[in-house]
């Protein structure tokens, strides 16, 4: 297998709060192989956005990176200077944020902003606009030429998301990181964006790290899946293995809650009882224990480790089964 | 009569700046984002609005809430016609009509803590027997957030947590009508289930009418009594949700429903791919507005606009060559 583009090892990040450090990520380990599309799923608040803001080092002022390493093509991003990181973003690594307004300037027309991201290319203004137009067309924006003169507030939520995606694609990065980029898109456009991303991946051999709560999108787009819960990776592996034979109780529960899998319409949708543990005062043992339907005594005493080959999960039940 | 909201022939028109580039392209000086929409929402009923991104769903919601200009048409709330105020904005009773915005973080004021945000409506409207702070605490637990979230600022929340604060704020004053723009975008399926179950529960308790705008067709299938499918500022089809899911009549509805990505890695797609030019609001196609992409379009579709067929209360659509 080829060298992974991104290799994250034992990464821990916390936020300083009045109650004490909130441990948002603990010992996160996974890799993004070259030319693959990796999906991250997990409970809201489990640390997905924290993870990617740490990778690209656009972290909140109260965030503290503890230990660990983030190797990008062999170099540790955590050791790079801010200037080096800035150069890397927008060139080798592009980002689509969860909130498209993070990457859009509200008082600058779309066309200007799209020209700005092409600053490294020796093209005339007209050529840059032509490229922007064609990219907007590819993400399904009608009448792209007219949109270049408009401001972000004049676009719908889904149009803003597509502009942000178009801008990220224009850089032709070797790693694209997208945080829920399709929440405001209808199903037909969502599929179209999935195809664009797959094209990008094929044409430029780039790797994609894709966060989404839409399990159908993950199933359609991704080669591998990483499942997170309360700041830890609880399962990872090839998409089919994880979706068809989930090993961690959280993954199983998550899949059971997917309304797409429930044939009869119901107003009483399944949920995972309980809530995320307090990340300031972490419980002992397994992080999922309080909500897990299958606990054994060890679960309260000892933290399970990710184990397995290719398809990994961190659950004590897996040791006992073997 | 239990019609809570009645929208008739609503149009929302925005002026366009006529810059030089615009003049060169011979563009019109306005754009009709909502183009003749009619819809009823009854007490205790959930109506889902789905459709193409950019088709005018948010604008429709904003117009009903007095946040977008109404150019033509009328809106009745609880039998009373909403007057048009300055700037052509409608003026609904803000205690009775609650809007949940599509953008969760942007709609929460950045300088207020979550507790302040949730207590605010009670301060302004002075309702409730307990103190605003107590109410804020009650609302937090209602959406499954622990009390310490009260001290956080919006930027210290994850996307889904901010969305839940938005839900809590919208439900604060126990409105009669809730207009929820993508209320579950960015939520994991478990919390999405919690939020939707909560909305259903309140609906049963208080007879709440719900207009939900969403791209998530799985959600629509479970919770909507009726649905409307929007394309380029109009409803191309509307009616009983189960009927539309089992037998769509408009070709756009069929394509949209067929596109829903499936979680089963082995599911065959059976997807209807739309090709052809995506039309622009600035140049509405003549005839049926879907004709540039419609797999069934014939000559008639390019010249005459198809009138409403079917039964408005049951399942109605605009199409010359509907599906069987
Ligand atoms: N600046 C901050 N200060 C304190 N806590 C924070 C801050 N930012 C995030 N958090 C907390 O850290 C945890 C992880 O947040 P993060 O935004 O990474 O979650 P997420 O997985 O992206 O969730 P979502 O799916 O809802 O977007 C959450 O519990 C959140 O409340
Ligand atoms: N203030 C404005 N001025 C001019 N045009 C606007 C304005 N606000 C919205 N529009 C246009 O109106 C159209 C519909 O926008 P709207 O936000 O209602 O769409 P939507 O159906 O909610 O889409 P999405 O699903 O992407 O959120 C878009 O083409 C948008 O560019
Ligand atoms: S009227 Fe014609 S173009 Fe429009 S949806 Fe029906 S068949 Fe297609
Ligand atoms: Mg997030
Ligand atoms: Mg919208």
XYZ file of C-alpha atoms and ligand atoms in Angstrom:
718
model
C 0.000 0.000 0.000
C 1.169 3.497 -0.746
C 2.313 5.950 1.887
C -0.643 7.687 3.554
C -1.045 11.382 2.794
C -2.129 12.108 6.328
C -1.271 10.111 9.377
C -2.609 11.146 12.740
C -1.261 9.501 15.825
C -2.338 9.774 19.461
C -3.623 13.276 19.010
C -5.084 14.950 22.093
C -6.647 18.412 22.221
C -8.441 20.219 25.023
C -10.278 23.517 25.488
C -9.651 25.690 28.545
C -12.960 26.354 30.274
C -13.949 27.770 33.632
C -14.719 24.293 34.894
C -11.292 23.035 33.810
C -9.836 21.582 30.628
C -12.477 20.065 28.344
C -10.831 17.090 26.685
C -12.231 17.312 23.183
C -9.876 14.768 21.544
C -8.056 11.887 23.166
C -5.489 9.655 21.487
C -7.005 10.000 18.044
C -5.238 7.736 15.554
C -6.058 7.104 11.908
C -4.608 7.555 8.434
C -5.800 8.914 5.121
C -4.229 6.770 2.383
C -3.197 8.477 -0.856
C -6.050 8.764 -3.337
C -8.710 7.577 -0.905
C -11.846 9.177 0.438
C -12.248 8.836 4.190
C -15.498 9.650 5.965
C -15.790 10.700 9.597
C -19.087 10.169 11.387
C -20.040 10.563 15.010
C -22.260 12.186 17.551
C -22.712 15.923 17.410
C -20.041 17.419 19.672
C -17.715 14.414 19.475
C -14.809 16.495 18.184
C -14.921 16.254 14.390
C -14.557 19.973 13.777
C -11.934 20.222 16.503
C -9.962 17.501 14.736
C -9.860 19.241 11.405
C -9.249 22.682 12.820
C -6.232 21.143 14.541
C -5.008 19.586 11.306
C -5.073 22.912 9.486
C -4.173 24.822 12.632
C -7.061 27.253 12.711
C -7.873 26.551 16.324
C -9.876 28.508 18.875
C -7.790 30.698 21.213
C -8.672 28.508 24.199
C -7.648 25.255 22.478
C -4.515 23.446 23.659
C -2.858 20.742 21.627
C -1.541 18.102 23.984
C 0.461 15.260 22.579
C 0.492 13.444 19.302
C 1.572 14.002 15.741
C -0.062 14.862 12.426
C 2.129 13.689 9.580
C 1.314 15.198 6.199
C 3.394 13.532 3.479
C 5.846 12.638 6.206
C 6.213 16.079 7.828
C 4.705 16.776 11.237
C 2.250 19.639 10.860
C 2.412 20.307 14.585
C 6.055 21.332 14.150
C 5.518 23.709 11.278
C 5.580 27.474 11.705
C 2.411 29.479 11.144
C 3.860 30.791 7.897
C 4.517 27.283 6.645
C 1.000 26.265 7.605
C -0.468 29.244 5.806
C 1.418 28.291 2.667
C 0.152 24.743 2.906
C -3.488 25.761 3.333
C -4.915 26.904 0.086
C -2.213 25.065 -1.842
C -1.723 21.455 -0.803
C -4.595 21.342 1.659
C -7.964 22.929 0.971
C -10.824 23.216 3.339
C -14.607 23.492 3.114
C -15.934 24.667 6.476
C -19.120 23.562 8.211
C -20.360 27.144 8.045
C -19.707 28.461 4.515
C -19.505 32.024 5.823
C -16.219 31.068 7.506
C -14.571 31.085 4.095
C -16.660 33.821 2.480
C -16.215 37.525 3.000
C -19.672 39.108 3.370
C -18.717 42.422 1.798
C -16.869 41.213 -1.281
C -18.546 39.930 -4.462
C -18.248 36.204 -5.109
C -16.200 36.710 -8.284
C -13.532 38.749 -6.481
C -13.210 36.128 -3.782
C -12.875 33.383 -6.328
C -10.198 35.387 -8.144
C -8.375 35.892 -4.836
C -7.924 32.178 -4.310
C -6.254 31.956 -7.714
C -3.596 34.485 -6.723
C -0.800 32.070 -7.451
C -1.855 31.470 -11.035
C -0.447 33.795 -13.675
C -3.773 34.457 -15.327
C -5.502 37.649 -16.371
C -8.573 38.832 -14.502
C -10.710 37.683 -17.399
C -9.153 34.213 -17.446
C -9.632 33.872 -13.718
C -13.284 34.833 -14.024
C -13.745 32.305 -16.794
C -12.281 29.605 -14.573
C -14.497 30.648 -11.661
C -17.527 30.563 -13.939
C -16.807 27.096 -15.160
C -16.191 25.841 -11.634
C -19.501 27.324 -10.429
C -21.205 25.602 -13.328
C -19.665 22.293 -12.349
C -21.129 22.499 -8.855
C -24.563 23.191 -10.332
C -24.912 26.951 -9.833
C -27.241 28.398 -12.467
C -26.164 31.402 -14.494
C -22.611 31.469 -13.090
C -21.550 34.653 -14.860
C -24.265 36.644 -13.111
C -23.404 35.162 -9.720
C -19.847 36.517 -9.838
C -21.097 40.033 -9.184
C -23.328 39.031 -6.264
C -22.624 39.117 -2.541
C -22.901 36.078 -0.242
C -26.123 37.276 1.439
C -27.842 37.292 -1.941
C -27.286 33.566 -2.339
C -29.257 30.739 -0.773
C -27.666 28.530 1.915
C -26.939 25.768 -0.557
C -25.520 28.165 -3.131
C -23.076 29.494 -0.539
C -22.030 25.946 0.259
C -21.414 25.268 -3.405
C -19.382 28.455 -3.828
C -17.220 27.341 -0.900
C -16.807 23.906 -2.491
C -15.958 25.437 -5.861
C -13.284 27.614 -4.238
C -11.755 24.632 -2.482
C -11.722 22.579 -5.679
C -10.047 25.355 -7.657
C -6.847 24.957 -5.701
C -6.554 21.342 -6.908
C -5.227 20.289 -3.506
C -3.628 16.976 -2.642
C -5.828 16.818 0.470
C -9.344 18.200 0.576
C -11.011 18.444 3.973
C -14.763 19.002 3.934
C -16.826 19.520 7.102
C -20.476 18.737 6.323
C -20.362 20.471 2.970
C -23.758 19.282 1.706
C -26.216 19.984 4.550
C -28.052 22.657 2.551
C -28.161 20.755 -0.726
C -31.107 18.857 -2.095
C -30.651 15.186 -2.895
C -30.006 15.666 -6.614
C -27.335 18.286 -6.007
C -25.833 16.266 -3.199
C -25.335 13.414 -5.630
C -23.874 15.815 -8.170
C -21.382 17.127 -5.602
C -20.439 13.568 -4.667
C -19.670 12.901 -8.318
C -17.581 16.090 -8.578
C -15.559 15.035 -5.551
C -15.035 11.565 -6.980
C -13.936 13.139 -10.267
C -11.481 15.366 -8.450
C -10.147 12.363 -6.656
C -9.745 10.430 -9.938
C -8.334 13.285 -12.009
C -5.819 14.610 -9.528
C -5.408 11.578 -7.314
C -6.159 13.718 -4.313
C -7.304 12.391 -0.954
C -10.459 13.568 0.750
C -11.396 13.724 4.413
C -15.156 14.085 4.515
C -17.296 14.743 7.581
C -21.014 14.140 7.392
C -23.979 13.094 9.479
C -25.689 11.844 6.360
C -24.865 8.153 6.465
C -26.174 7.668 2.924
C -23.685 10.187 1.579
C -20.849 8.505 3.454
C -21.885 5.115 2.097
C -21.951 6.446 -1.430
C -18.769 8.500 -1.390
C -16.237 7.007 0.971
C -13.733 4.159 0.769
C -13.156 4.065 4.508
C -14.986 5.305 7.587
C -13.794 6.561 10.962
C -16.436 6.526 13.714
C -15.865 8.912 16.618
C -17.551 9.133 19.981
C -16.871 11.761 22.670
C -13.409 12.605 21.367
C -12.176 9.094 20.607
C -12.031 6.930 17.541
C -14.200 3.933 18.445
C -14.182 2.158 15.081
C -12.544 2.488 11.684
C -12.227 0.434 8.560
C -13.375 -0.093 4.997
C -16.807 1.480 4.450
C -18.553 -1.777 3.576
C -17.180 -3.613 6.592
C -18.197 -0.877 8.994
C -21.673 -0.399 7.531
C -22.495 -4.051 6.983
C -20.760 -5.517 10.030
C -20.372 -2.803 12.638
C -18.345 -3.949 15.635
C -18.651 -1.183 18.188
C -21.961 -0.892 20.060
C -22.020 2.846 19.322
C -21.720 2.277 15.585
C -24.500 -0.281 15.727
C -26.749 2.098 17.636
C -25.957 4.928 15.266
C -26.894 2.870 12.239
C -30.102 1.718 13.928
C -31.135 5.334 14.431
C -30.862 6.155 10.738
C -34.401 7.022 9.610
C -33.494 5.805 6.130
C -33.420 2.266 7.485
C -36.848 2.414 9.082
C -39.441 1.357 6.557
C -42.682 2.276 8.360
C -43.144 6.015 8.906
C -43.024 6.843 12.614
C -43.229 9.923 14.825
C -41.295 8.115 17.496
C -37.854 7.830 15.966
C -35.223 5.720 17.686
C -32.574 7.578 19.694
C -29.548 6.564 21.734
C -30.688 7.060 25.320
C -28.551 9.297 27.517
C -26.116 11.972 26.423
C -22.430 12.544 25.742
C -20.354 12.268 28.930
C -19.033 15.415 30.525
C -15.720 15.985 28.763
C -14.322 17.957 31.696
C -14.761 15.050 34.105
C -14.328 11.947 32.058
C -15.754 8.713 33.397
C -13.420 5.770 34.077
C -13.326 2.858 31.715
C -15.005 2.859 28.338
C -16.229 6.234 27.154
C -19.478 4.749 25.822
C -20.256 2.731 28.921
C -23.106 4.860 30.303
C -25.116 4.404 27.138
C -24.000 0.959 26.115
C -26.579 -1.843 26.185
C -23.955 -4.578 26.532
C -21.539 -3.619 29.300
C -19.466 -6.145 31.216
C -17.547 -5.474 34.413
C -14.306 -4.561 32.672
C -16.040 -1.701 30.853
C -16.171 0.329 34.079
C -12.568 -0.326 35.013
C -10.401 -0.203 31.978
C -10.344 1.850 28.824
C -10.549 -0.372 25.724
C -7.947 0.133 22.971
C -8.479 0.131 19.226
C -7.738 -3.389 18.064
C -8.024 -5.315 14.847
C -6.447 -5.378 11.449
C -7.855 -3.025 8.835
C -11.269 -3.025 10.487
C -10.629 -1.799 14.028
C -12.829 -1.157 17.034
C -12.276 -0.365 20.696
C -14.594 -2.500 22.786
C -13.877 -5.089 25.489
C -16.502 -7.407 24.074
C -14.327 -7.953 21.031
C -11.481 -9.460 23.111
C -13.818 -11.780 24.928
C -15.392 -12.897 21.673
C -12.068 -13.910 20.165
C -62.011 25.894 10.682
C -58.613 24.817 11.793
C -56.500 26.404 9.076
C -53.696 28.161 10.870
C -51.771 29.591 7.965
C -53.184 30.241 4.519
C -50.844 31.518 1.822
C -52.340 32.600 -1.496
C -50.450 33.430 -4.684
C -47.470 34.804 -2.788
C -44.748 36.598 -4.735
C -41.458 37.850 -3.358
C -39.559 40.218 -5.600
C -36.055 41.567 -5.045
C -34.667 44.510 -6.978
C -31.446 43.819 -8.844
C -28.589 46.250 -9.080
C -28.215 47.270 -12.676
C -24.472 47.531 -12.927
C -22.650 47.765 -16.232
C -22.187 44.032 -16.539
C -25.883 43.607 -15.945
C -26.815 46.075 -18.631
C -24.501 44.377 -21.060
C -26.298 41.094 -20.515
C -29.701 42.738 -20.953
C -30.868 41.588 -17.567
C -34.149 42.473 -15.890
C -34.136 44.936 -12.980
C -35.831 42.589 -10.526
C -36.015 38.936 -9.688
C -39.070 36.991 -8.494
C -37.696 34.534 -5.995
C -41.103 33.261 -4.880
C -43.457 33.155 -7.835
C -47.064 32.442 -6.953
C -47.104 30.070 -3.995
C -50.306 28.875 -2.297
C -50.289 26.682 0.787
C -52.428 25.831 3.809
C -51.141 24.634 7.153
C -53.641 23.333 9.674
C -53.322 23.213 13.426
C -51.518 20.103 14.548
C -50.221 19.427 11.066
C -46.690 19.120 9.699
C -46.077 20.346 6.200
C -42.668 19.778 4.645
C -41.228 22.029 1.967
C -38.587 20.307 -0.107
C -36.985 21.163 -3.396
C -34.022 22.425 -5.262
C -31.376 24.439 -3.468
C -31.991 28.096 -4.349
C -35.620 27.536 -5.286
C -36.927 30.017 -2.692
C -37.768 27.933 0.378
C -35.964 30.150 2.885
C -37.322 33.249 1.188
C -40.876 31.912 1.503
C -40.329 31.305 5.224
C -38.840 34.761 5.684
C -41.734 36.412 3.844
C -44.281 34.750 6.120
C -42.295 35.982 9.124
C -42.046 39.530 7.823
C -38.384 39.339 6.886
C -38.675 39.467 3.098
C -40.707 41.834 0.920
C -44.055 40.626 -0.379
C -44.768 41.839 -3.869
C -48.137 40.222 -4.426
C -50.482 37.773 -2.772
C -51.785 37.423 0.759
C -51.140 35.526 3.950
C -53.778 34.772 6.584
C -52.805 33.664 10.049
C -55.546 32.159 12.209
C -58.173 33.668 9.936
C -56.794 37.188 10.030
C -55.066 38.706 7.040
C -51.544 39.920 7.758
C -51.146 43.553 6.781
C -48.293 44.725 4.657
C -46.184 47.207 6.558
C -43.406 49.506 5.480
C -41.042 47.953 2.897
C -43.863 45.549 2.040
C -43.044 43.362 5.027
C -45.801 41.364 6.698
C -46.210 41.700 10.428
C -47.040 38.427 12.171
C -47.473 38.085 15.922
C -43.986 37.089 16.953
C -45.191 35.285 20.019
C -47.354 32.980 17.944
C -45.112 32.423 14.932
C -41.581 31.204 15.611
C -38.865 30.922 13.002
C -35.818 28.703 13.282
C -33.139 29.989 10.975
C -31.193 27.873 8.534
C -27.847 29.217 9.773
C -27.588 28.146 13.434
C -24.462 29.940 14.614
C -25.059 33.119 12.621
C -28.535 33.524 14.091
C -27.341 33.485 17.718
C -25.842 36.738 18.946
C -22.129 36.129 19.481
C -21.795 38.297 22.582
C -24.533 36.628 24.628
C -24.182 33.434 26.597
C -26.543 30.616 25.784
C -28.445 31.292 29.008
C -29.003 34.933 28.055
C -30.091 33.957 24.563
C -32.699 31.586 25.919
C -33.929 33.919 28.659
C -34.251 36.867 26.276
C -37.710 36.061 24.811
C -39.131 35.802 28.329
C -37.683 39.175 29.263
C -39.085 40.838 26.163
C -42.531 39.276 26.318
C -42.736 38.925 30.108
C -44.554 35.627 29.989
C -44.211 32.510 32.099
C -44.659 32.191 35.818
C -41.048 31.297 36.595
C -38.015 33.522 36.134
C -36.360 33.851 32.717
C -33.303 31.998 34.077
C -35.431 29.082 35.212
C -37.088 28.995 31.825
C -33.683 28.968 30.147
C -32.689 25.971 32.229
C -35.899 24.154 31.352
C -35.322 24.793 27.642
C -31.751 23.495 27.772
C -32.845 20.198 29.222
C -35.680 20.024 26.704
C -33.123 19.819 23.886
C -30.754 17.531 25.764
C -28.026 19.991 26.773
C -26.676 19.969 30.302
C -26.903 23.090 32.425
C -23.261 24.105 32.041
C -23.938 24.916 28.392
C -25.716 28.013 29.732
C -22.350 29.695 30.341
C -20.993 29.091 26.848
C -20.924 31.527 23.967
C -22.199 30.371 20.564
C -18.707 29.970 19.064
C -17.861 27.524 21.844
C -20.551 25.119 20.697
C -20.297 22.433 18.066
C -22.492 22.877 14.993
C -25.125 20.491 16.292
C -25.172 22.027 19.761
C -25.786 25.475 18.254
C -28.641 23.975 16.236
C -30.213 22.634 19.423
C -30.001 26.043 21.094
C -31.849 27.382 18.049
C -34.569 24.772 18.535
C -34.905 25.683 22.208
C -35.159 29.386 21.464
C -37.824 28.880 18.808
C -39.959 26.796 21.163
C -39.464 29.162 24.113
C -42.758 31.009 23.877
C -44.820 27.992 22.876
C -45.826 29.333 19.474
C -48.835 28.185 17.436
C -46.840 27.942 14.260
C -43.240 26.843 14.023
C -41.386 27.500 10.811
C -38.210 25.460 10.917
C -35.608 25.951 8.181
C -33.416 22.848 8.065
C -33.808 22.188 11.806
C -31.829 18.963 11.723
C -29.004 19.802 9.332
C -25.730 19.087 11.106
C -27.275 16.784 13.712
C -26.351 13.149 14.041
C -29.228 10.730 13.469
C -29.791 10.128 17.180
C -30.088 13.799 18.124
C -32.043 14.403 14.951
C -34.485 11.791 16.229
C -34.646 13.563 19.595
C -35.358 16.946 18.026
C -38.026 15.553 15.708
C -39.662 13.528 18.480
C -39.701 16.667 20.602
C -41.398 18.629 17.830
C -43.999 15.869 17.403
C -44.619 15.755 21.137
C -45.177 19.498 21.369
C -47.389 19.266 18.356
C -49.588 16.753 20.114
C -49.650 18.714 23.356
C -50.249 22.163 21.927
C -51.664 21.586 18.460
C -48.607 23.255 16.990
C -48.620 23.715 13.219
C -45.217 23.018 11.700
C -43.728 24.104 8.420
C -40.450 22.285 8.035
C -37.990 23.040 5.277
C -35.561 20.219 4.759
C -33.425 18.435 2.242
C -33.565 15.252 4.222
C -36.165 13.114 2.478
C -35.921 10.422 5.146
C -37.077 12.968 7.690
C -39.947 14.064 5.473
C -41.117 10.519 4.993
C -41.417 10.022 8.733
C -42.882 13.256 9.988
C -44.742 15.098 7.228
C -48.501 14.931 6.825
C -48.303 16.919 3.649
C -45.459 18.106 1.488
C -44.781 20.654 -1.233
C -42.009 20.431 -3.809
C -40.494 23.731 -4.855
C -38.725 24.477 -8.101
C -37.701 27.930 -9.276
C -40.013 29.795 -6.928
C -43.135 27.674 -7.408
C -44.630 24.521 -5.994
C -44.573 22.032 -8.846
C -46.429 19.480 -6.747
C -48.059 19.388 -3.319
C -50.324 17.184 -1.298
C -50.478 14.190 0.989
C -46.913 13.108 1.784
C -47.500 9.346 1.683
C -49.250 9.637 -1.648
C -46.473 11.700 -3.162
C -43.799 9.304 -1.933
C -45.605 6.288 -3.293
C -46.773 7.895 -6.502
C -45.128 11.165 -7.564
C -46.877 12.769 -10.525
C -44.453 15.558 -11.430
C -41.209 14.510 -13.167
C -39.104 16.761 -10.900
C -40.609 15.165 -7.807
C -39.805 11.755 -9.195
C -36.190 12.716 -9.913
C -35.749 14.306 -6.499
C -37.150 11.324 -4.613
C -35.050 8.912 -6.642
C -31.803 10.734 -5.811
C -31.887 10.121 -2.060
C -28.493 8.531 -1.219
C -28.944 5.163 0.471
C -27.026 3.808 3.442
C -27.102 0.305 2.077
C -23.821 -0.108 0.187
C -25.499 -2.722 -1.978
C -28.643 -0.799 -2.871
C -29.038 -0.315 -6.594
C -29.455 3.360 -7.312
C -32.459 3.468 -9.699
C -31.618 7.126 -9.856
C -32.987 9.490 -12.440
C -30.141 11.767 -13.491
C -31.183 15.204 -14.620
C -29.238 16.710 -17.473
C -29.803 19.947 -19.311
C -29.307 23.494 -18.198
C -30.246 24.496 -14.661
C -32.527 27.473 -15.269
C -31.829 30.867 -13.763
C -34.320 33.038 -11.910
C -33.098 35.872 -14.077
C -34.324 34.140 -17.198
C -37.316 32.017 -16.355
C -37.864 29.483 -19.129
C -41.072 30.007 -21.101
C -43.787 27.412 -20.624
C -43.081 24.881 -17.913
C -40.039 26.000 -15.944
C -38.746 22.454 -15.677
C -38.650 21.905 -19.440
C -34.890 22.492 -19.777
C -34.166 19.374 -17.714
C -37.320 17.325 -17.940
C -37.006 13.842 -19.442
C -40.680 13.933 -20.525
C -40.827 17.420 -22.008
C -42.645 17.866 -25.313
C -43.289 20.894 -27.539
C -46.199 22.096 -25.450
C -43.952 22.332 -22.388
C -41.805 24.971 -24.047
C -44.686 27.320 -24.809
C -47.492 27.000 -22.309
C -47.369 26.907 -18.531
C -49.222 23.861 -17.241
C -52.156 24.766 -15.003
C -52.883 23.069 -11.703
C -54.136 19.519 -12.107
C -55.360 17.098 -9.473
C -56.972 18.092 -6.212
C -55.484 20.963 -4.169
C -56.368 19.330 -0.853
C -55.068 15.912 -1.830
C -52.383 15.836 -4.507
C -51.975 18.561 -7.107
C -49.275 19.297 -9.675
C -48.312 21.473 -12.620
C -47.406 19.250 -15.560
C -48.609 18.605 -19.106
C -47.417 15.006 -19.104
C -47.667 13.764 -15.538
C -46.479 10.338 -14.481
C -49.098 7.675 -13.950
N -13.948 27.107 21.886
C -14.473 26.129 22.626
N -14.450 26.189 23.974
C -14.962 25.197 24.738
N -15.510 24.081 24.248
C -15.570 23.946 22.914
C -15.072 24.954 22.036
N -15.270 24.533 20.757
C -15.882 23.331 20.846
N -16.059 22.970 22.140
C -16.637 21.696 22.638
O -15.794 20.644 22.199
C -16.552 19.507 21.806
C -16.225 19.133 20.371
O -16.708 20.144 19.485
P -16.637 20.010 17.900
O -17.105 21.306 17.328
O -15.300 19.535 17.513
O -17.735 18.871 17.632
P -18.261 18.228 16.271
O -17.970 16.787 16.323
O -17.731 18.998 15.116
O -19.838 18.414 16.412
P -20.960 18.772 15.316
O -21.253 17.521 14.569
O -22.134 19.171 16.173
O -20.454 19.898 14.472
C -18.024 19.893 21.999
O -18.478 19.321 23.179
C -18.003 21.409 22.077
O -19.018 21.885 22.916
N -31.539 39.503 -0.646
C -31.600 38.906 -1.850
N -31.440 39.615 -2.985
C -31.501 39.004 -4.185
N -31.685 37.684 -4.372
C -31.833 36.922 -3.291
C -31.794 37.476 -1.975
N -31.963 36.464 -1.093
C -32.095 35.324 -1.827
N -32.010 35.606 -3.146
C -32.093 34.631 -4.246
O -33.296 33.934 -4.105
C -33.141 32.574 -4.510
C -33.750 31.672 -3.480
O -33.039 31.765 -2.267
P -33.490 30.969 -0.961
O -32.484 31.269 0.078
O -34.911 31.274 -0.662
O -33.366 29.458 -1.485
P -33.582 28.085 -0.728
O -34.650 27.352 -1.472
O -33.781 28.315 0.714
O -32.218 27.346 -1.011
P -31.280 26.422 -0.060
O -31.938 25.084 -0.083
O -29.996 26.411 -0.803
O -31.200 27.053 1.283
C -31.664 32.363 -4.764
O -31.440 32.338 -6.142
C -31.014 33.569 -4.153
O -29.881 33.945 -4.888
S -44.986 20.173 -18.171
Fe -43.611 19.171 -19.602
S -41.577 19.948 -19.071
Fe -42.939 20.422 -17.392
S -42.649 18.737 -16.025
Fe -44.413 18.212 -17.257
S -43.560 17.066 -18.953
Fe -41.856 18.059 -17.964
Mg -18.666 20.239 13.685
Mg -32.560 27.922 2.353
